Structures are given as C-alpha cells and as structure tokens.
XYZ file of C-alpha atoms in Angstrom:
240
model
C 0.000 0.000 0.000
C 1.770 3.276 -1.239
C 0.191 6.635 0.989
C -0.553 9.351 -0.941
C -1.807 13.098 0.220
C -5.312 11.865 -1.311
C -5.323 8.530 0.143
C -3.997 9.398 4.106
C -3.688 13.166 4.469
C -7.192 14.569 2.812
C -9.333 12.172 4.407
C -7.387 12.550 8.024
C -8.083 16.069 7.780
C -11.789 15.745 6.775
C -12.025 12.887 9.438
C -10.919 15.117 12.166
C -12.620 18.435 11.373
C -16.021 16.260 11.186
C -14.889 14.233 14.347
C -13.990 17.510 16.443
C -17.476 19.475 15.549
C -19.486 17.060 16.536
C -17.758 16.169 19.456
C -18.109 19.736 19.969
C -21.502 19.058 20.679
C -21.857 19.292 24.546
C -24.909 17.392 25.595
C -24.477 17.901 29.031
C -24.871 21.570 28.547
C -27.882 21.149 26.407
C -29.880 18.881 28.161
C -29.286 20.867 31.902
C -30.641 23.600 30.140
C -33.625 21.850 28.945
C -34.036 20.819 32.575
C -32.918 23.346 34.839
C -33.859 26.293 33.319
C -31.216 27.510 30.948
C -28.555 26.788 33.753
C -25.210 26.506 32.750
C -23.792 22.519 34.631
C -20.068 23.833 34.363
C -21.486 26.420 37.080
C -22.832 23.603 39.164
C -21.220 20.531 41.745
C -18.414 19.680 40.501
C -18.159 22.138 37.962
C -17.806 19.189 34.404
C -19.106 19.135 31.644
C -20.468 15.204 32.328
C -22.531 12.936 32.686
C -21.867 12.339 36.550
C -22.382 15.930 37.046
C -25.489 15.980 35.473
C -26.809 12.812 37.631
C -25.739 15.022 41.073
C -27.410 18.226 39.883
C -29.906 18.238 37.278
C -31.424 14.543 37.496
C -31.153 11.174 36.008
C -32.894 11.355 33.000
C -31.104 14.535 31.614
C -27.845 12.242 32.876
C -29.142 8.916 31.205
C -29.501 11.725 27.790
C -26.380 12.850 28.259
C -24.469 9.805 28.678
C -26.292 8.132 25.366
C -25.648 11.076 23.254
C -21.841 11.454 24.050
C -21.461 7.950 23.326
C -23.596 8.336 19.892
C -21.703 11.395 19.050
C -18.487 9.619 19.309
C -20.252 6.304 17.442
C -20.923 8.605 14.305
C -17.500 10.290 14.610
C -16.098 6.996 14.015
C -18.646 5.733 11.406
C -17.828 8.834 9.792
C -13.844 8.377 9.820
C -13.881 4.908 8.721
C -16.181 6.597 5.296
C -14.306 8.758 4.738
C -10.602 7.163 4.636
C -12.202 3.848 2.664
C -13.814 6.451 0.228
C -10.439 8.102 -0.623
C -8.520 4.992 -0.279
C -10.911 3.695 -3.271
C -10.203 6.332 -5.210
C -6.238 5.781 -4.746
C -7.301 2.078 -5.990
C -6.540 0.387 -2.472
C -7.572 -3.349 -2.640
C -9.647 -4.460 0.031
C -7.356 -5.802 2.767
C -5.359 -1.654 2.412
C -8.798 -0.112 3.206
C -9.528 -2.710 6.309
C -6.308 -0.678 7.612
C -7.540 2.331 6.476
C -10.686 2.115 8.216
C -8.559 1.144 11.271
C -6.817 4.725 11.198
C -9.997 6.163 10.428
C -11.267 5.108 13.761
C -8.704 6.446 15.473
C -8.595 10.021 14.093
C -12.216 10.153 14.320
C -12.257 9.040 17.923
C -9.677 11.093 18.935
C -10.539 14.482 17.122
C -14.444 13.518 18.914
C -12.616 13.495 21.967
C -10.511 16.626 22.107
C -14.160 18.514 21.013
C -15.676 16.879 24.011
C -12.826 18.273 25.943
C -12.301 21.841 24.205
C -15.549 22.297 22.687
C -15.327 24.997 20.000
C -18.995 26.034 20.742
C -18.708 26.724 24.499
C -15.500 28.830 25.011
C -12.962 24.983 25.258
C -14.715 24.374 28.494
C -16.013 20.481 28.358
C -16.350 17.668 30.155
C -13.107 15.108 30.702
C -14.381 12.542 28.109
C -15.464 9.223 29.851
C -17.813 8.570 28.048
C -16.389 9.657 24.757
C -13.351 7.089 25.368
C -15.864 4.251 26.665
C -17.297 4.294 23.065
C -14.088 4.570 21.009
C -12.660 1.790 23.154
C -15.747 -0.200 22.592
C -16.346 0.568 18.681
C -12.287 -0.178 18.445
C -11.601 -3.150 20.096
C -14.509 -4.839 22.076
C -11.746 -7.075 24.269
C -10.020 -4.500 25.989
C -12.991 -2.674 26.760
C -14.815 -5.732 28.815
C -11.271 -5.673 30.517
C -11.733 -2.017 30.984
C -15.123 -1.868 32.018
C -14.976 -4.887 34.488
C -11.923 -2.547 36.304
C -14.289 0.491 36.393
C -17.068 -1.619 37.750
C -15.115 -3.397 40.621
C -13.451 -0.103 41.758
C -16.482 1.972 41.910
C -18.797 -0.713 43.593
C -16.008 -0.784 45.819
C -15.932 3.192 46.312
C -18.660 4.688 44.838
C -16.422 7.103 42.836
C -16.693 6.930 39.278
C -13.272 9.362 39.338
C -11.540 5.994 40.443
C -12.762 3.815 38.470
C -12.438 5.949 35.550
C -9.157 7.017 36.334
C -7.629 3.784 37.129
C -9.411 2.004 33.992
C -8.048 4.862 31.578
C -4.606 4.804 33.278
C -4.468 1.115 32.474
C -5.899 1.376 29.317
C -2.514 1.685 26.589
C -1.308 -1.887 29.154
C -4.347 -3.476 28.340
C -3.992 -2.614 24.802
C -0.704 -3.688 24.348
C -1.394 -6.853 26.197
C -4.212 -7.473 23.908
C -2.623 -6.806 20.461
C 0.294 -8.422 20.989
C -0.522 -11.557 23.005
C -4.481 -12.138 20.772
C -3.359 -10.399 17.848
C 0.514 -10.278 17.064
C 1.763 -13.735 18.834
C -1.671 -15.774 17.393
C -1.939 -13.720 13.562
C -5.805 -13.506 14.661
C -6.506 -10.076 12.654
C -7.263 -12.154 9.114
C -9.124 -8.632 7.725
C -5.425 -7.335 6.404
C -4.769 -9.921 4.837
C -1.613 -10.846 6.765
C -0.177 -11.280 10.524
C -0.418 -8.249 11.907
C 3.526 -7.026 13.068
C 4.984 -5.255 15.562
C 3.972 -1.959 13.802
C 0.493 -2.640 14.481
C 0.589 -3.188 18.229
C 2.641 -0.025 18.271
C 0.103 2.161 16.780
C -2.257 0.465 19.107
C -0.128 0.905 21.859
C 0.866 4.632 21.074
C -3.469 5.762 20.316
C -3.978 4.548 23.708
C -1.664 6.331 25.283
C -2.712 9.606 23.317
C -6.356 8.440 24.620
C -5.157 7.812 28.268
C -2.960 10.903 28.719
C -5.892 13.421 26.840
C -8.590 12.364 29.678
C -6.468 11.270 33.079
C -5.378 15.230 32.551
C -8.339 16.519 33.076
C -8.673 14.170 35.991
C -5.810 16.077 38.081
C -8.497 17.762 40.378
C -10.198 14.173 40.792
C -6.750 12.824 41.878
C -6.291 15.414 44.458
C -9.560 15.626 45.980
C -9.697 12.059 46.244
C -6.061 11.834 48.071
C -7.478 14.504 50.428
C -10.427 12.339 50.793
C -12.730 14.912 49.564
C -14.321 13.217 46.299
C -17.882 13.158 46.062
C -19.245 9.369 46.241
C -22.411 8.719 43.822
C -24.912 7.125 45.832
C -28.227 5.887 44.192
C-alpha cells in the first residue's frame, strides 16, 4: 500500500474536522438547560461538563440523555472516519485488505478528534467535560476485548468506592497496558486479525499501543483535580 496526500492526508483532515465538531456538541450543557432552566452545569457541583455531574445536579434522565448522546456522538464520529478514509482509499485504488487498515486509522482520528471537542468544545469557550464517556465508546467501537477488561476494572473499583473518578481514572490509566497486552498476546503472537490480509507485526501493536496512550494521557489530565480531591479524601461518592 503506497500513501498518498489523497489517500492518508485529505481524508485525516476531513475525518478530524467532522470528528472535532461534533464532538463539539456538549450534551451535558444542552440537556441541563432543557431541565434546569437555561442553567449553565459547568457552574454547578463539581463544575464538568459530564454525565456524573449531570446525575448530582440536574437529574437522572437529563444524565441517562447525556451519557447516550456522548457515546452516539463519538459512534458517528467513528462511522464517519472509517467513510471517509475507505472512500479516498478507493479512489487511490486500495484493494480491500489496504482499506480494512484504512478504516482502522480512520477510527482512530475520528475518535480522537471527537474526543478533544468533548474536551475543548469549540462552541462553548474549550470548556467540556473530561471525556469518559467519549473514550468508553471509542474503546468499545475499536476493540470490544479491551474494553470488557476495561469496564470490568471500572465496575469493581467503583462498587467498591462509589467514585466513578476511580474507576475511571484507574481504567483509563491502564488502558494503553491493556492494549498492548491485547494486540500483541491475541493479535501479534496468534496472527488472529485475518481482515489485512496478513499477521499483523509489531507496527500494528505499536500504533495500538501509542493511540492509547494519546487516549489515556488526553482524559487522566483533566482528571488532576479528581486525583487530588480524592487523596485529600474529599471526592464526592455517587450514591443511588
């Protein structure tokens, strides 16, 4: 497969524009002022842009919105990535097996780019949420395996705490280990990706191994306050 501006380049570009104005799209926001009155939830509890947030001070059902829209929004992103590199990767004259790999890529721009909107939301001055929910999806929609790993963390740690900051922050921290456990021990070592045509190499547990980290690093950063507050002991629990 030989790259070419039209092939890699035009539809990254594309990919991530799209990706970044929809993730844009801050549901929270919309849906707290739907329900409490054209209040603004970055002025309320904790002060995100989130789905949590939304549960303590607006309500469940504007929080059960908000968390199915961010994961949508970040669902389409990537529908939309994986279009739009195939499409252009067609046009180059990529066989079938090249735009399987393409698509890949076009995941992972989309997802990303969806994610740095939900953080620095062009609409609403760059003040979003920390993107939870947005990663949840891309890790789901990208590799089912190491989110079930990911998930069953988050689950254990915040029945065991009743902090979704710890579970979240523990299960993203992990997340670039579990995905280099995953591609090279199911993938790499056993040649189970058949879609490319080949055994995947080293390469592609790299790239898997470096997106994660980009993914990790983007929302455990905006967890900083979380981190403090809960080694002061100071985090709010979510009780039900």
């Amino acid at each position: 497969m030989h790259y070419t501006f039209q092939s890699t380049v035009l539809p990254g570009i594309i990919t991530a524009i799209a990706a970044y104005l929809l993730g844009s799209i801050s549901f929270s926001i919309i849906f707290t002022r739907l329900y409490a009155g054209h209040a603004d939830i970055r002025d309320m509890g904790s002060g995100n842009a989130g789905a949590t947030n939304v549960m303590r001070s607006v309500g469940k059902r504007p929080a059960i919105l908000t968390f199915l829209c961010d994961f949508l929004k970040c669902a389409i992103s990537i529908a939309i990535g994986r279009e739009v590199f195939c499409y252009f990767g067609a046009l180059s004259g990529f066989v079938e097996t090249d735009l399987a790999l393409l698509s890949w890529y076009g995941s992972y721009v989309a997802g990303i780019s969806c994610l740095i909107g939900h953080i620095y939301p062009v609409y609403y001055g760059f003040r979003g949420g920390k993107g939870v929910v947005t990663c949840a999806a891309m890790v789901a929609l990208i590799d089912w395996r190491a989110f079930v790993i990911e998930i069953l963390i988050f689950i254990v740690l915040f029945a065991k705490t009743r902090m979704v900051s710890v579970g979240s922050i523990v299960a993203l921290s992990l997340h670039p280990v579990v995905t280099f456990l995953v591609t090279f021990f199911l993938d790499y070592k056993t040649g189970m990706i058949s879609k490319w045509g080949e055994r995947p190499g080293i390469a592609y547990v790299v790239a898997s191994t470096v997106f994660a980290l980009i993914i990790a690093s983007l929302t455990v950063i905006k967890h900083l306050p979380n981190i403090k507050r809960i080694l002061n002991g100071t985090e709010s629990q979510l009780l039900f």
